[in-house]
Amino acid sequence: MAAHFGRLRKGATTTAVAAVAVAALSASQAPGVTTDDLGRQSAGAAQPSGDASTGGEGGGATGDSPYYTDLPPLKSPNPSPSASPTTGTTVSVGEAEAGIPATVLDAYKKAEAELRASKPGCNLPWQLLAAIGKVESGQARGGRVDASGTTYSPILGPKLDGNGFALIADTDNGAYDGDPAYDRAVGPMQFIPSTWEWAGRDGNGDGKKDPNNVYDAALAAGHYLCRFDRDLSVQSQMNAAILNYNNSTEYLNTVLSWLEYYRKGTHEVPDGTGTLPSHSSNSDPASPSPSTPATPTTPSTPSAPSTPKPGGGGSTSPTPKPPAPTSPAPSPTPPTPTQTVDHLEDANTGKLTATAGSAFGAKVAVRAESKASKGVAKVRVRFTIIGDTDATFTGGESVATVVTGSAGTATAPALVAGEKAGDFTVRATVVGRVLGGLDYTATVTPRQADTLTRTGDTALTCVPGGEFADQVELKATYKGAVASKVAATATLIKSADDPTENDKGPYFKDADGKTIRTLTDLTTDADGVLKLPKLYADDATGTFLLRVNTTGGAVLTVELKVAAAAS
């Protein structure tokens, strides 16, 4: 269904009012919407900023720059599953307006995760960042970003020269906005340079704070909204944060409308394919923008030539006027690298096997290829650990995103095995494309020991009905190194040739004081040491055997002697 566009009524204070306003105002679409020379759509003189208090500096993060006023459709965006006709892969299909470009969506979610860790009391939802990103830049112009999240060309607001907008003289010598005279709002989240100077963040870990990078901008916006110890789960505090971002009641209502819409459901779309808004807060339906080119006059239809008289000599109509020149059609936008990827190929990934607690020797490596099987550079590949495992990538994450190099290859960070043995899957997919991924099976084997020795050499003796003075203590090693956290079992056996549990002689006690002669779930400590519980003796005398086995095949048999005390 097509989006309903319109302007919110001034003074509307809830998303419910905003939703009702959609139907009432959908006819008041601004005519003559144009795109300025730097890619931001506009259509006329600016409107006043609104009358709500910001609770902070006037102008907020954006300097009260124009913003998109398109409203979400009234229909719920909940997606429904559908099979791709080309790949057969099940994808989510929903309202076009509910689709968020993959890299942009990833940036919002990463910013939410970082704020959840650094400012847990803020309770920032990523959908709020998405709502602000929608009204500020149309989700970075529909996701026109490269693999690192940087826009292909700067997104700049109009000059804040006081002519229909706020007056903000240059504060950055044009470093961010390229304008040495006046400031302009910059990037997907439309920060003015003076605000970015202190609010900017490095969201993608490249060592730079770039307002044109959606990861940097989304994280900066999150921190900006979470200032003053705000709790955004409280509606009044969320409203204050949004108004602080842009001091306008209309802006608040527009953002809240998109927030509510995105909370009902969104789906990922390929980068560069997001829907673009078409109405701006500086639109004036009564008068088109002065920069809007005049509509060419429709050429008059030439009169039909008169029918010549029989025998020739008939008059003909005058030569028709040539049609008025029309503007040349815009050249097609070249595809992004991500859009040229046809499939993923394995790039000589080795065998993925590791002992619990250790790093895997091999890494998962894939190659993004075009239909011609050529490597595609600057493509984001997502590696995800799937399955019942506590294995992670280096750094403790279960998801890692890597950009392909010049040969089209992306190598995942090293895998680190947890303590849980067994198989799990590492899946590689292309971010921003609905393509079949590659699955790799990784195996974690239990920790092992190949040698067990006693830490002491004191004879283990006891009198009938007594208790052994010394506890059995062992040390496990594997290939000469300490074997920590190795599982072991201890059993009092009948004989060297009969490893079944003995029914007489020395024994252990359980928590209730009952006799037991087999101990399971034993584990060596960090130093490879295993100290067994105290042993007791019944009335039987003689030499008895205690056998200890570990994962990996280490076995040690210990002699226990029970004899009457010497007279």
Coordinates of C-alpha atoms in Angstrom, one line a residue:
M1 CA 0.0 0.0 0.0
A2 CA 1.3 3.5 -0.8
A3 CA 2.3 5.7 2.0
H4 CA 0.0 8.5 3.3
F5 CA 1.9 11.8 3.4
G6 CA 1.0 15.0 5.1
R7 CA 1.9 17.6 7.7
L8 CA 1.1 17.1 11.4
R9 CA -1.2 19.6 13.0
K10 CA 0.7 22.0 15.3
G11 CA 0.1 21.1 18.9
A12 CA -0.6 17.4 18.4
T13 CA 1.1 15.6 21.2
T14 CA 0.5 11.9 20.8
T15 CA 1.1 9.3 18.2
A16 CA -2.6 8.6 18.2
V17 CA -3.3 12.1 17.1
A18 CA -0.6 11.8 14.5
A19 CA -2.1 8.7 13.1
V20 CA -5.5 10.4 12.8
A21 CA -3.9 13.4 11.1
V22 CA -2.6 11.2 8.3
A23 CA -6.0 10.6 6.7
A24 CA -7.1 14.2 7.3
L25 CA -4.0 15.8 5.9
S26 CA -2.9 13.3 3.2
A27 CA -4.2 15.6 0.5
S28 CA -2.0 18.5 1.6
Q29 CA 1.1 17.2 -0.2
A30 CA 3.7 19.9 -1.1
P31 CA 4.0 20.4 -4.8
G32 CA 7.3 20.9 -6.6
V33 CA 9.5 18.9 -4.2
T34 CA 13.1 19.1 -5.5
T35 CA 16.5 17.8 -4.6
D36 CA 19.1 20.3 -3.8
D37 CA 22.6 20.1 -5.2
L38 CA 23.8 18.1 -2.2
G39 CA 21.1 15.5 -2.2
R40 CA 18.6 16.7 0.4
Q41 CA 15.0 17.1 -0.7
S42 CA 13.2 20.4 0.0
A43 CA 10.3 22.4 -1.3
G44 CA 10.1 26.0 -0.1
A45 CA 10.5 28.3 2.8
A46 CA 11.1 27.0 6.3
Q47 CA 8.4 26.8 8.8
P48 CA 8.7 28.0 12.4
S49 CA 10.3 25.5 14.8
G50 CA 7.3 24.9 17.1
D51 CA 6.8 26.0 20.6
A52 CA 7.9 23.0 22.8
S53 CA 10.6 23.4 25.3
T54 CA 13.8 21.5 24.5
G55 CA 15.1 21.3 28.0
G56 CA 18.5 22.2 26.6
E57 CA 20.2 24.4 24.1
G58 CA 17.9 25.9 21.5
G59 CA 18.4 24.4 18.0
G60 CA 19.3 21.0 19.4
A61 CA 21.6 18.6 17.5
T62 CA 20.3 19.6 14.1
G63 CA 20.1 23.4 14.5
D64 CA 16.4 23.1 13.7
S65 CA 17.2 22.1 10.1
P66 CA 14.4 20.9 7.9
Y67 CA 13.2 17.3 8.2
Y68 CA 11.0 14.9 6.3
T69 CA 7.3 15.1 7.3
D70 CA 6.1 11.9 5.5
L71 CA 4.1 9.8 7.9
P72 CA 4.0 6.0 8.1
P73 CA 1.1 4.1 6.4
L74 CA -1.9 3.3 8.6
K75 CA -1.5 -0.4 7.8
S76 CA 0.5 -2.5 10.3
P77 CA 4.0 -3.2 9.0
N78 CA 4.1 -6.8 10.4
P79 CA 5.9 -8.7 7.6
S80 CA 4.7 -12.0 6.2
P81 CA 7.1 -14.8 5.1
S82 CA 7.5 -15.3 1.3
A83 CA 9.9 -17.4 -0.8
S84 CA 12.3 -15.6 -3.1
P85 CA 11.5 -16.6 -6.7
T86 CA 15.2 -16.7 -7.5
T87 CA 16.8 -18.4 -4.5
G88 CA 13.9 -20.1 -2.8
T89 CA 15.1 -18.5 0.4
T90 CA 12.3 -17.5 2.8
V91 CA 12.4 -13.7 3.3
S92 CA 10.2 -11.2 5.1
V93 CA 7.8 -9.2 2.9
G94 CA 6.0 -6.2 4.3
E95 CA 5.1 -2.6 3.7
A96 CA 7.9 -0.9 1.7
E97 CA 8.0 1.9 4.3
A98 CA 8.8 -0.8 7.0
G99 CA 11.9 -1.9 5.1
I100 CA 15.2 -0.5 6.5
P101 CA 18.4 -0.9 4.5
A102 CA 20.6 -3.7 6.0
T103 CA 23.7 -1.6 6.9
V104 CA 21.6 1.2 8.3
L105 CA 19.5 -1.2 10.4
D106 CA 22.7 -2.9 11.6
A107 CA 24.1 0.5 12.7
Y108 CA 20.9 1.3 14.8
K109 CA 21.0 -2.1 16.5
K110 CA 24.7 -1.9 17.3
A111 CA 24.2 1.6 18.8
E112 CA 21.4 0.2 21.0
A113 CA 23.7 -2.6 22.2
E114 CA 26.5 -0.2 23.0
L115 CA 24.2 2.1 25.0
R116 CA 22.7 -0.9 26.7
A117 CA 26.2 -1.7 28.0
S118 CA 27.4 1.9 28.7
K119 CA 24.2 3.5 29.8
P120 CA 21.8 0.7 30.8
G121 CA 19.4 3.1 32.6
C122 CA 18.7 5.0 29.4
N123 CA 16.7 2.1 27.8
L124 CA 17.3 3.4 24.3
P125 CA 15.3 1.4 21.7
W126 CA 16.9 1.1 18.3
Q127 CA 13.5 1.9 16.7
L128 CA 13.9 5.5 18.1
L129 CA 17.1 5.9 16.2
A130 CA 15.4 4.4 13.1
A131 CA 12.5 6.9 13.5
I132 CA 14.9 9.9 13.7
G133 CA 17.0 8.5 10.8
K134 CA 13.8 8.3 8.7
V135 CA 12.8 11.9 9.3
E136 CA 16.3 13.3 9.1
S137 CA 17.6 11.6 6.0
G138 CA 15.2 9.0 4.8
Q139 CA 17.5 6.3 6.3
A140 CA 20.7 7.7 4.6
R141 CA 18.9 8.2 1.3
G142 CA 17.4 4.7 1.2
G143 CA 20.7 3.1 2.4
R144 CA 23.1 4.6 -0.1
V145 CA 26.1 3.7 2.0
D146 CA 29.3 1.7 1.4
A147 CA 30.4 -1.4 3.2
S148 CA 31.8 0.6 6.1
G149 CA 28.5 2.5 6.5
T150 CA 29.7 5.8 4.9
T151 CA 27.3 7.6 2.5
Y152 CA 28.4 7.6 -1.1
S153 CA 28.1 11.4 -1.1
P154 CA 27.6 13.8 1.8
I155 CA 24.0 14.5 3.1
L156 CA 23.9 18.2 3.8
G157 CA 21.1 20.4 5.0
P158 CA 20.6 24.0 3.6
K159 CA 22.8 26.8 4.7
L160 CA 21.8 28.0 8.1
D161 CA 22.2 31.6 7.0
G162 CA 19.0 33.0 8.7
N163 CA 17.2 33.1 5.3
G164 CA 14.2 30.9 6.3
F165 CA 16.4 28.9 8.7
A166 CA 18.3 29.4 11.9
L167 CA 21.3 31.7 11.6
I168 CA 24.5 29.7 12.5
A169 CA 27.7 31.2 11.3
D170 CA 30.5 28.7 10.4
T171 CA 32.0 26.9 13.4
D172 CA 34.2 24.3 11.7
N173 CA 35.9 26.2 8.8
G174 CA 33.9 23.9 6.5
A175 CA 35.6 20.8 7.8
Y176 CA 32.4 18.8 8.1
D177 CA 30.0 20.6 5.8
G178 CA 32.3 22.1 3.2
D179 CA 30.9 25.6 3.9
P180 CA 33.3 28.2 5.3
A181 CA 30.6 30.8 5.8
Y182 CA 27.6 29.1 7.4
D183 CA 27.0 25.8 9.1
R184 CA 24.9 23.0 7.6
A185 CA 23.4 19.9 9.2
V186 CA 25.6 16.9 8.2
G187 CA 25.1 13.2 7.6
P188 CA 22.3 10.6 8.1
M189 CA 21.4 11.9 11.5
Q190 CA 21.9 15.6 10.5
F191 CA 24.2 16.9 13.2
I192 CA 25.4 20.5 12.9
P193 CA 29.2 20.8 13.1
S194 CA 29.3 22.5 16.5
T195 CA 27.3 19.7 18.1
W196 CA 29.2 16.9 16.3
E197 CA 32.5 18.4 17.6
W198 CA 31.6 17.2 21.1
A199 CA 28.9 14.6 20.4
G200 CA 30.6 12.6 17.6
R201 CA 31.4 9.0 18.2
D202 CA 33.4 6.2 16.5
G203 CA 30.7 3.6 16.0
N204 CA 32.5 1.3 13.5
G205 CA 35.9 1.1 15.2
D206 CA 37.9 2.7 12.3
G207 CA 39.4 5.3 14.6
K208 CA 37.4 8.2 13.0
K209 CA 34.3 10.1 14.0
D210 CA 32.6 10.8 10.7
P211 CA 29.1 12.4 10.7
N212 CA 28.6 10.9 7.2
N213 CA 29.1 7.3 8.6
V214 CA 25.8 5.8 9.7
Y215 CA 27.5 3.7 12.5
D216 CA 29.2 6.8 13.9
A217 CA 26.1 9.0 13.5
A218 CA 23.7 6.5 15.0
L219 CA 25.9 6.0 18.1
A220 CA 26.4 9.7 18.5
A221 CA 22.6 10.2 18.3
G222 CA 22.1 7.5 20.9
H223 CA 24.5 9.2 23.3
Y224 CA 22.9 12.6 22.6
L225 CA 19.4 11.3 23.4
C226 CA 20.6 9.6 26.6
R227 CA 22.1 12.7 28.1
F228 CA 21.1 14.1 31.5
D229 CA 20.6 10.5 32.9
R230 CA 17.4 10.2 30.9
D231 CA 15.3 7.0 31.0
L232 CA 13.7 6.8 27.6
S233 CA 11.2 4.1 28.8
V234 CA 9.5 7.1 30.5
Q235 CA 7.4 8.9 27.9
S236 CA 8.0 12.4 29.2
Q237 CA 11.7 11.9 29.2
M238 CA 11.7 10.4 25.7
N239 CA 9.7 13.4 24.5
A240 CA 12.2 15.8 26.1
A241 CA 15.1 13.9 24.4
I242 CA 13.4 14.2 21.0
L243 CA 12.6 17.8 21.4
N244 CA 16.2 18.4 22.5
Y245 CA 17.3 16.8 19.2
N246 CA 15.0 19.2 17.2
N247 CA 12.9 21.8 19.0
S248 CA 9.6 21.3 17.2
T249 CA 6.3 19.8 18.4
E250 CA 5.6 18.7 14.8
Y251 CA 9.0 17.0 14.7
L252 CA 8.2 15.2 18.0
N253 CA 4.9 13.9 16.7
T254 CA 6.5 12.8 13.4
V255 CA 9.3 10.9 15.1
L256 CA 6.8 9.3 17.5
S257 CA 4.6 8.2 14.6
W258 CA 7.6 6.3 13.0
L259 CA 8.7 4.9 16.4
E260 CA 5.3 3.4 16.9
Y261 CA 5.2 2.1 13.3
Y262 CA 8.7 0.5 13.5
R263 CA 7.9 -1.1 16.9
K264 CA 5.1 -3.0 15.2
G265 CA 7.5 -4.7 12.8
T266 CA 10.3 -4.0 10.3
H267 CA 12.2 -6.0 7.8
E268 CA 15.7 -5.7 6.3
V269 CA 16.0 -4.6 2.7
P270 CA 19.2 -4.5 0.5
D271 CA 21.3 -1.3 0.8
G272 CA 20.3 1.3 -1.7
T273 CA 16.7 0.1 -2.1
G274 CA 14.9 1.8 0.8
T275 CA 12.0 4.1 0.1
L276 CA 12.7 7.8 0.0
P277 CA 10.4 10.4 1.7
S278 CA 9.2 13.3 -0.4
H279 CA 7.8 15.9 1.9
S280 CA 9.9 18.3 4.0
S281 CA 9.2 20.6 6.9
N282 CA 10.2 23.6 4.8
S283 CA 7.5 22.7 2.3
D284 CA 4.8 25.3 1.6
P285 CA 1.8 23.8 -0.3
A286 CA 0.7 27.3 -1.3
S287 CA 3.9 28.3 -3.0
P288 CA 6.5 26.1 -4.7
S289 CA 10.1 26.5 -3.9
P290 CA 11.8 29.3 -5.8
S291 CA 14.4 26.7 -6.9
T292 CA 11.7 24.5 -8.5
P293 CA 12.1 24.8 -12.2
A294 CA 9.0 26.0 -14.1
T295 CA 7.0 23.3 -15.7
P296 CA 7.5 23.5 -19.5
T297 CA 4.5 24.5 -21.4
T298 CA 2.8 21.7 -23.2
P299 CA 3.3 22.2 -26.9
S300 CA 0.2 22.9 -29.0
T301 CA -0.9 20.0 -31.1
P302 CA -0.3 20.8 -34.8
S303 CA -3.4 21.0 -37.0
A304 CA -4.0 18.1 -39.3
P305 CA -2.9 18.7 -42.9
S306 CA -5.7 19.5 -45.3
T307 CA -6.6 16.8 -47.8
P308 CA -5.0 17.5 -51.2
K309 CA -7.4 18.0 -54.1
P310 CA -7.6 15.2 -56.7
G311 CA -5.0 15.7 -59.3
G312 CA -2.5 17.3 -57.0
G313 CA -1.9 20.9 -56.3
G314 CA -3.7 20.8 -53.0
S315 CA -2.6 22.9 -50.2
T316 CA -0.7 21.5 -47.3
S317 CA -0.8 22.5 -43.6
P318 CA 2.0 24.7 -42.3
T319 CA 5.1 23.0 -40.8
P320 CA 4.3 21.9 -37.2
K321 CA 6.2 23.6 -34.4
P322 CA 8.9 21.4 -32.9
P323 CA 8.1 20.3 -29.3
A324 CA 9.5 22.2 -26.4
P325 CA 12.8 20.7 -25.1
T326 CA 12.5 18.5 -22.1
S327 CA 14.9 17.8 -19.3
P328 CA 17.2 14.9 -20.0
A329 CA 16.4 11.7 -18.1
P330 CA 18.6 11.2 -15.1
S331 CA 21.4 8.7 -15.7
P332 CA 20.8 5.4 -13.9
T333 CA 22.4 5.0 -10.5
P334 CA 25.2 2.4 -10.7
P335 CA 24.7 -0.6 -8.5
T336 CA 26.5 -0.8 -5.2
P337 CA 29.1 -3.6 -4.7
T338 CA 26.7 -5.4 -2.5
Q339 CA 24.1 -5.5 -5.3
T340 CA 26.6 -7.1 -7.7
V341 CA 27.2 -10.1 -5.4
D342 CA 25.7 -13.3 -6.8
H343 CA 26.9 -15.9 -4.3
L344 CA 29.5 -16.8 -1.6
E345 CA 32.2 -19.3 -2.2
D346 CA 34.5 -21.0 0.4
A347 CA 38.0 -19.5 0.5
N348 CA 40.0 -22.5 1.7
T349 CA 38.6 -22.7 5.2
G350 CA 40.5 -25.3 7.2
K351 CA 39.2 -28.0 9.6
L352 CA 37.4 -26.4 12.4
T353 CA 38.3 -28.4 15.5
A354 CA 39.5 -27.3 18.9
T355 CA 39.7 -28.6 22.5
A356 CA 37.4 -27.0 25.0
G357 CA 38.8 -23.7 26.2
S358 CA 41.3 -23.2 23.4
A359 CA 41.3 -21.2 20.1
F360 CA 40.6 -22.9 16.8
G361 CA 43.6 -23.2 14.5
A362 CA 41.6 -22.5 11.3
K363 CA 39.4 -19.6 10.5
V364 CA 36.2 -19.4 8.4
A365 CA 37.0 -17.6 5.1
V366 CA 34.6 -16.9 2.2
R367 CA 34.7 -15.1 -1.1
A368 CA 31.9 -12.8 -2.4
E369 CA 31.6 -13.4 -6.1
S370 CA 29.6 -11.9 -9.0
K371 CA 27.7 -14.0 -11.6
A372 CA 31.0 -14.1 -13.6
S373 CA 32.7 -15.6 -10.5
K374 CA 34.8 -12.5 -9.9
G375 CA 35.6 -11.4 -6.4
V376 CA 33.6 -8.3 -5.2
A377 CA 35.4 -6.0 -2.8
K378 CA 33.8 -3.7 -0.2
V379 CA 31.0 -6.1 0.7
R380 CA 29.9 -6.7 4.3
V381 CA 29.8 -10.4 5.2
R382 CA 28.2 -11.4 8.5
F383 CA 29.4 -14.5 10.4
T384 CA 27.0 -16.0 12.9
I385 CA 27.6 -18.8 15.4
I386 CA 24.5 -21.0 15.6
G387 CA 23.8 -24.0 17.8
D388 CA 23.9 -25.1 21.4
T389 CA 27.5 -24.0 22.2
D390 CA 29.3 -21.4 24.3
A391 CA 32.0 -20.9 21.6
T392 CA 32.5 -17.3 20.5
F393 CA 34.6 -15.3 18.2
T394 CA 37.6 -13.5 19.7
G395 CA 36.2 -10.8 21.9
G396 CA 33.3 -12.8 23.1
E397 CA 30.8 -12.1 20.4
S398 CA 28.7 -14.6 18.5
V399 CA 28.2 -12.4 15.5
A400 CA 31.0 -10.7 13.5
T401 CA 30.8 -8.5 10.4
V402 CA 33.8 -8.3 8.1
V403 CA 34.3 -6.2 4.9
T404 CA 35.7 -8.1 1.9
G405 CA 39.1 -7.1 0.6
S406 CA 40.3 -6.4 -2.9
A407 CA 40.0 -10.1 -3.9
G408 CA 36.5 -10.3 -2.5
T409 CA 37.6 -12.4 0.5
A410 CA 36.4 -12.0 4.1
T411 CA 37.9 -13.9 7.0
A412 CA 36.0 -14.3 10.3
P413 CA 37.8 -13.6 13.6
A414 CA 39.3 -16.6 15.3
L415 CA 36.9 -18.9 17.0
V416 CA 37.4 -19.7 20.7
A417 CA 35.9 -22.9 22.1
G418 CA 34.0 -22.8 25.3
E419 CA 33.6 -25.6 27.8
K420 CA 30.7 -27.3 26.1
A421 CA 31.8 -30.1 23.8
G422 CA 30.0 -30.9 20.6
D423 CA 29.3 -29.5 17.1
F424 CA 28.0 -26.1 16.2
T425 CA 27.6 -24.1 12.9
V426 CA 29.2 -20.9 11.6
R427 CA 27.0 -19.3 9.0
A428 CA 28.3 -16.7 6.5
T429 CA 25.8 -14.4 4.8
V430 CA 26.0 -11.2 2.7
V431 CA 24.6 -8.1 4.6
G432 CA 22.1 -6.3 2.4
R433 CA 21.3 -9.2 0.0
V434 CA 18.8 -12.1 0.2
L435 CA 21.2 -14.8 -0.9
G436 CA 21.9 -18.3 0.3
G437 CA 24.7 -18.4 2.9
L438 CA 27.5 -20.9 3.6
D439 CA 27.4 -23.1 6.7
Y440 CA 30.5 -24.5 8.4
T441 CA 30.5 -27.2 11.0
A442 CA 32.9 -26.7 14.0
T443 CA 33.6 -29.3 16.6
V444 CA 34.7 -28.8 20.3
T445 CA 36.3 -31.8 21.9
P446 CA 36.5 -32.2 25.6
R447 CA 39.7 -31.3 27.5
Q448 CA 42.1 -34.2 27.8
A449 CA 44.8 -35.7 29.9
D450 CA 47.2 -38.4 28.9
T451 CA 49.1 -38.8 32.2
L452 CA 48.0 -39.0 35.8
T453 CA 50.5 -39.1 38.8
R454 CA 50.2 -38.9 42.5
T455 CA 51.5 -35.7 44.1
G456 CA 52.9 -37.6 47.1
D457 CA 54.4 -41.0 47.8
T458 CA 53.1 -41.7 51.3
A459 CA 51.6 -45.2 51.7
L460 CA 47.8 -45.1 52.0
T461 CA 46.9 -47.3 55.0
C462 CA 44.0 -47.7 57.4
V463 CA 42.8 -50.0 60.2
P464 CA 39.4 -51.8 59.8
G465 CA 36.5 -49.5 60.5
G466 CA 38.8 -46.4 60.5
E467 CA 39.6 -43.7 58.0
F468 CA 42.6 -43.0 55.9
A469 CA 44.8 -40.3 57.2
D470 CA 45.8 -39.0 53.8
Q471 CA 43.5 -38.0 50.9
V472 CA 44.4 -39.2 47.4
E473 CA 45.8 -36.2 45.3
L474 CA 46.6 -36.5 41.6
K475 CA 48.0 -34.3 38.9
A476 CA 46.9 -34.5 35.2
T477 CA 49.0 -33.4 32.2
Y478 CA 48.5 -33.5 28.5
K479 CA 51.6 -33.7 26.3
G480 CA 53.6 -32.5 29.3
A481 CA 51.5 -29.4 29.9
V482 CA 49.1 -28.9 32.8
A483 CA 45.6 -30.4 32.0
S484 CA 43.1 -28.2 33.7
K485 CA 39.4 -28.7 33.9
V486 CA 39.6 -32.3 32.7
A487 CA 36.8 -34.6 33.6
A488 CA 37.6 -37.7 35.7
T489 CA 36.0 -40.7 37.3
A490 CA 37.3 -42.6 40.4
T491 CA 36.2 -46.2 41.2
L492 CA 37.1 -48.7 43.9
I493 CA 37.5 -51.8 41.7
K494 CA 37.6 -55.5 42.5
S495 CA 41.0 -56.2 40.9
A496 CA 43.4 -55.1 38.2
D497 CA 41.7 -57.5 35.8
D498 CA 38.1 -56.8 37.0
P499 CA 37.4 -53.0 36.9
T500 CA 33.8 -53.4 38.2
E501 CA 32.9 -51.7 41.4
N502 CA 34.0 -53.5 44.6
D503 CA 31.3 -54.4 47.2
K504 CA 33.6 -54.3 50.2
G505 CA 36.7 -52.6 51.5
P506 CA 37.5 -48.8 51.4
Y507 CA 34.7 -46.4 50.4
F508 CA 33.7 -42.7 50.1
K509 CA 30.7 -41.1 51.7
D510 CA 28.1 -39.0 49.9
A511 CA 26.5 -35.8 51.3
D512 CA 24.2 -37.9 53.4
G513 CA 27.0 -40.0 54.9
K514 CA 26.0 -43.1 52.8
T515 CA 28.7 -45.5 51.4
I516 CA 29.6 -45.0 47.7
R517 CA 32.5 -46.5 45.8
T518 CA 32.3 -44.6 42.5
L519 CA 32.8 -40.8 42.0
T520 CA 31.7 -39.1 38.8
D521 CA 31.7 -35.5 37.6
L522 CA 35.2 -34.9 39.0
T523 CA 37.3 -32.2 37.4
T524 CA 40.9 -31.2 37.7
D525 CA 41.5 -27.6 38.9
A526 CA 43.4 -24.8 37.0
D527 CA 46.7 -26.5 38.0
G528 CA 45.6 -29.9 36.8
V529 CA 45.3 -31.2 40.4
L530 CA 42.5 -33.5 41.5
K531 CA 42.0 -34.1 45.2
L532 CA 39.6 -36.9 46.1
P533 CA 37.4 -36.9 49.2
K534 CA 38.4 -38.7 52.4
L535 CA 38.4 -42.5 52.3
Y536 CA 37.0 -44.8 54.9
A537 CA 37.4 -48.6 55.6
D538 CA 34.9 -51.2 56.6
D539 CA 35.8 -54.4 58.5
A540 CA 37.5 -56.1 55.4
T541 CA 41.3 -56.3 55.4
G542 CA 43.8 -56.6 52.6
T543 CA 45.0 -54.6 49.7
F544 CA 42.4 -52.8 47.6
L545 CA 42.6 -50.8 44.4
L546 CA 41.4 -47.3 43.5
R547 CA 41.3 -46.6 39.7
V548 CA 41.0 -43.0 38.3
N549 CA 40.3 -42.4 34.6
T550 CA 40.3 -39.1 32.7
T551 CA 39.0 -37.9 29.3
G552 CA 41.8 -38.5 26.9
G553 CA 42.8 -41.9 28.2
A554 CA 44.9 -41.2 31.3
V555 CA 44.5 -44.0 33.9
L556 CA 46.1 -44.4 37.4
T557 CA 45.6 -47.2 39.8
V558 CA 46.4 -46.5 43.5
E559 CA 46.9 -49.2 46.2
L560 CA 45.0 -48.9 49.5
K561 CA 45.9 -51.2 52.4
V562 CA 43.6 -52.1 55.3
A563 CA 45.3 -54.0 58.2
A564 CA 44.8 -54.4 61.9
A565 CA 47.1 -52.3 64.0
A566 CA 50.3 -53.9 65.3
S567 CA 50.0 -55.2 68.9

